[in-house]
């Protein structure tokens, strides 16, 4: 059995009610639910939430919200892994024979069903604990710098001040879209960013974190542009 888990708490502070706020005509969480449905992979699509309104919206879009997430797993400091582990514990308590569990973030309107399918293929291609979406940085991180309190700047990696950009190592970052894992990996809390994880590359133009109002505006413009291009 393959199950999708969408962790969606109600306490978003930087963008209030982010997970069910209208995004380009649908509640934000609906885009992740739809991608999971279009993938054709999942026996169940579960939304883990402590919020009754989010649970209701999830059900309206034909996802399940069969339990209420405990309050101690719904604060600002709780990571994704314990939330998914809690869902896995619940599923195994129901007697479900789990093969793989995919966490899809609720504020990820750029998820493609085909990428979700490719992620499962990667997970099953070897002895991997996880497979997740990544993309590359738009500029070399080894040439990055910070502004000092007195106003000047200082490089994080001064040893690379004169290194040509093409000679610097490639750096990747989490695309924050989906994370496939074995039930054992989720339950044991294995680290995600480790040699037992295989990445799936997503084009940079299809990746946008949505944590601030500025992110929301940028994502809206990008989404509409991509929809126009598809048309």
Coordinates of C-alpha atoms in Angstrom, one line a residue:
X1 CA 0.0 0.0 0.0
X2 CA 1.2 3.5 -0.9
X3 CA -0.1 6.5 1.1
X4 CA 0.3 10.2 0.7
X5 CA 0.5 12.3 3.9
X6 CA 0.0 16.1 3.6
X7 CA 0.9 17.8 6.9
X8 CA -1.2 21.0 7.2
X9 CA -1.4 22.8 10.5
X10 CA -3.6 25.7 11.1
X11 CA -1.2 28.0 12.9
X12 CA 0.6 29.7 10.0
X13 CA 1.7 33.1 11.2
X14 CA 3.5 34.8 8.3
X15 CA 0.6 34.0 6.0
X16 CA -2.5 33.4 8.1
X17 CA -4.5 30.4 7.1
X18 CA -2.0 29.8 4.3
X19 CA -3.0 26.2 3.7
X20 CA -6.6 26.9 2.8
X21 CA -6.2 30.5 1.5
X22 CA -7.4 30.8 -2.1
X23 CA -4.5 30.4 -4.5
X24 CA -5.4 31.0 -8.2
X25 CA -8.9 29.8 -7.7
X26 CA -8.5 26.9 -5.3
X27 CA -7.6 26.4 -1.6
X28 CA -3.8 26.2 -1.5
X29 CA -3.9 22.6 -0.2
X30 CA -6.1 21.5 -3.0
X31 CA -3.2 21.7 -5.5
X32 CA -1.2 19.1 -3.6
X33 CA -4.3 16.9 -3.2
X34 CA -4.9 17.1 -6.9
X35 CA -1.3 16.2 -7.8
X36 CA -1.5 13.2 -5.5
X37 CA -4.8 12.1 -7.2
X38 CA -3.4 12.6 -10.7
X39 CA -0.3 10.5 -9.9
X40 CA -2.6 7.4 -9.6
X41 CA -0.3 5.9 -7.0
X42 CA -2.0 6.3 -3.7
X43 CA -4.4 4.0 -1.9
X44 CA -5.1 6.8 0.6
X45 CA -4.4 10.6 0.6
X46 CA -4.3 11.7 4.2
X47 CA -4.2 15.2 5.6
X48 CA -2.6 15.4 9.0
X49 CA -4.0 18.5 10.8
X50 CA -5.1 19.8 14.2
X51 CA -7.5 22.2 12.5
X52 CA -11.1 21.3 11.9
X53 CA -11.5 23.8 9.0
X54 CA -8.5 22.4 7.2
X55 CA -9.8 18.9 7.7
X56 CA -13.2 19.9 6.2
X57 CA -11.5 21.5 3.2
X58 CA -9.4 18.4 2.7
X59 CA -12.5 16.2 2.6
X60 CA -14.2 18.6 0.2
X61 CA -11.3 17.9 -2.2
X62 CA -11.6 14.1 -1.7
X63 CA -8.7 13.6 0.7
X64 CA -9.0 12.0 4.1
X65 CA -8.6 13.5 7.5
X66 CA -9.2 10.4 9.7
X67 CA -7.5 11.7 12.9
X68 CA -6.7 14.9 14.7
X69 CA -3.0 15.6 14.9
X70 CA -1.9 16.0 18.6
X71 CA -1.3 19.6 19.7
X72 CA 2.4 18.8 20.6
X73 CA 3.0 18.0 16.9
X74 CA 1.3 21.2 15.7
X75 CA 3.5 24.0 17.0
X76 CA 6.1 26.2 15.3
X77 CA 9.0 24.0 16.2
X78 CA 7.8 20.5 15.1
X79 CA 9.6 19.1 12.1
X80 CA 8.1 17.2 9.3
X81 CA 9.5 13.7 10.2
X82 CA 7.7 13.3 13.5
X83 CA 4.4 14.4 12.0
X84 CA 4.7 11.8 9.2
X85 CA 5.9 9.2 11.7
X86 CA 2.7 9.9 13.8
X87 CA 0.6 9.3 10.7
X88 CA 2.6 6.1 9.9
X89 CA 2.0 4.8 13.5
X90 CA -1.8 5.5 13.0
X91 CA -1.9 3.7 9.7
X92 CA 0.0 0.7 11.0
X93 CA -2.4 0.6 14.0
X94 CA -5.2 0.2 11.5
X95 CA -3.5 -2.8 10.0
X96 CA -2.5 -1.2 6.8
X97 CA 0.3 -3.0 5.0
X98 CA 2.5 0.0 4.0
X99 CA 5.0 -0.2 1.2
X100 CA 5.9 3.5 0.9
X101 CA 4.7 6.8 2.3
X102 CA 5.0 10.2 0.5
X103 CA 4.9 13.5 2.3
X104 CA 3.5 16.3 0.1
X105 CA 3.7 19.8 1.4
X106 CA 0.4 21.6 1.4
X107 CA 1.7 24.9 0.0
X108 CA 3.3 23.5 -3.1
X109 CA 1.1 24.4 -6.1
X110 CA 4.0 23.6 -8.6
X111 CA 4.0 19.8 -7.8
X112 CA 3.7 17.7 -10.9
X113 CA 2.1 14.2 -10.7
X114 CA 4.8 12.9 -13.0
X115 CA 7.5 14.1 -10.6
X116 CA 5.8 12.2 -7.8
X117 CA 5.8 9.1 -9.9
X118 CA 9.5 9.5 -10.7
X119 CA 10.2 10.0 -7.1
X120 CA 8.7 6.6 -6.3
X121 CA 10.7 5.0 -9.1
X122 CA 13.9 6.4 -7.6
X123 CA 13.0 5.2 -4.1
X124 CA 12.5 1.7 -5.4
X125 CA 15.6 1.7 -7.6
X126 CA 17.9 0.6 -4.7
X127 CA 18.2 0.4 -1.0
X128 CA 17.1 4.0 -0.4
X129 CA 15.4 5.3 2.7
X130 CA 14.1 8.5 1.0
X131 CA 13.7 10.1 -2.4
X132 CA 12.8 13.8 -2.5
X133 CA 12.7 16.8 -4.8
X134 CA 15.6 19.2 -5.1
X135 CA 16.8 22.0 -7.4
X136 CA 20.0 24.0 -7.9
X137 CA 20.8 27.4 -6.5
X138 CA 20.5 30.3 -8.9
X139 CA 24.0 31.6 -8.0
X140 CA 27.1 29.9 -6.5
X141 CA 26.7 29.6 -2.8
X142 CA 30.5 29.6 -2.3
X143 CA 30.6 33.2 -3.6
X144 CA 27.9 34.3 -1.1
X145 CA 28.5 37.0 1.5
X146 CA 26.7 38.8 4.4
X147 CA 26.4 42.5 5.3
X148 CA 28.3 43.4 8.5
X149 CA 26.6 45.5 11.3
X150 CA 28.8 48.5 10.4
X151 CA 27.6 48.3 6.8
X152 CA 30.4 46.5 4.9
X153 CA 30.3 43.0 3.5
X154 CA 32.1 39.8 4.3
X155 CA 32.3 36.5 2.3
X156 CA 31.2 33.3 3.9
X157 CA 33.9 31.4 2.0
X158 CA 36.7 33.9 1.4
X159 CA 39.0 31.1 0.2
X160 CA 36.8 31.2 -3.0
X161 CA 37.0 34.9 -3.6
X162 CA 39.0 34.4 -6.8
X163 CA 37.7 31.0 -7.8
X164 CA 35.9 31.0 -11.2
X165 CA 32.2 30.1 -10.8
X166 CA 32.5 27.2 -13.2
X167 CA 35.2 25.7 -11.0
X168 CA 33.0 25.7 -7.8
X169 CA 31.1 22.6 -6.7
X170 CA 27.4 22.5 -7.6
X171 CA 25.1 23.0 -4.7
X172 CA 21.5 21.8 -4.4
X173 CA 18.7 22.7 -2.0
X174 CA 15.4 21.1 -1.0
X175 CA 12.6 22.0 -3.4
X176 CA 10.0 21.6 -0.6
X177 CA 7.5 19.7 -2.7
X178 CA 7.5 16.0 -1.8
X179 CA 9.4 13.3 0.1
X180 CA 9.0 9.6 -0.4
X181 CA 10.2 7.3 2.4
X182 CA 9.9 3.8 3.6
X183 CA 7.7 3.4 6.7
X184 CA 10.7 2.3 8.7
X185 CA 12.7 5.4 7.7
X186 CA 9.8 7.7 8.8
X187 CA 9.2 5.9 12.0
X188 CA 12.9 5.7 13.0
X189 CA 13.5 9.3 12.2
X190 CA 16.3 8.7 9.8
X191 CA 17.9 11.9 8.6
X192 CA 16.7 13.1 5.2
X193 CA 19.9 14.9 4.0
X194 CA 22.1 11.8 4.1
X195 CA 23.7 9.2 1.8
X196 CA 20.6 7.0 2.1
X197 CA 18.5 9.6 0.2
X198 CA 18.3 10.0 -3.5
X199 CA 17.3 13.3 -5.1
X200 CA 15.0 14.1 -8.0
X201 CA 16.0 17.2 -9.8
X202 CA 13.2 19.8 -10.4
X203 CA 13.7 22.7 -12.8
X204 CA 14.4 25.9 -10.9
X205 CA 11.6 27.7 -12.6
X206 CA 9.1 25.3 -11.0
X207 CA 10.3 25.8 -7.5
X208 CA 9.1 28.5 -5.1
X209 CA 8.9 28.4 -1.3
X210 CA 5.8 30.2 -0.1
X211 CA 6.6 31.4 3.5
X212 CA 6.0 35.1 3.2
X213 CA 3.6 37.5 1.5
X214 CA 6.3 38.3 -1.0
X215 CA 6.7 34.6 -1.8
X216 CA 2.9 34.4 -2.2
X217 CA 2.8 37.2 -4.8
X218 CA 5.8 35.8 -6.7
X219 CA 4.2 32.3 -6.7
X220 CA 0.9 33.7 -8.0
X221 CA 2.6 35.5 -10.9
X222 CA 4.7 32.4 -11.7
X223 CA 1.7 30.1 -11.6
X224 CA -0.4 32.2 -13.8
X225 CA 2.4 32.6 -16.3
X226 CA 2.9 28.8 -16.5
X227 CA -0.8 28.3 -16.9
X228 CA -0.9 30.8 -19.7
X229 CA 2.0 29.0 -21.4
X230 CA 0.2 25.7 -21.1
X231 CA -2.8 27.2 -22.8

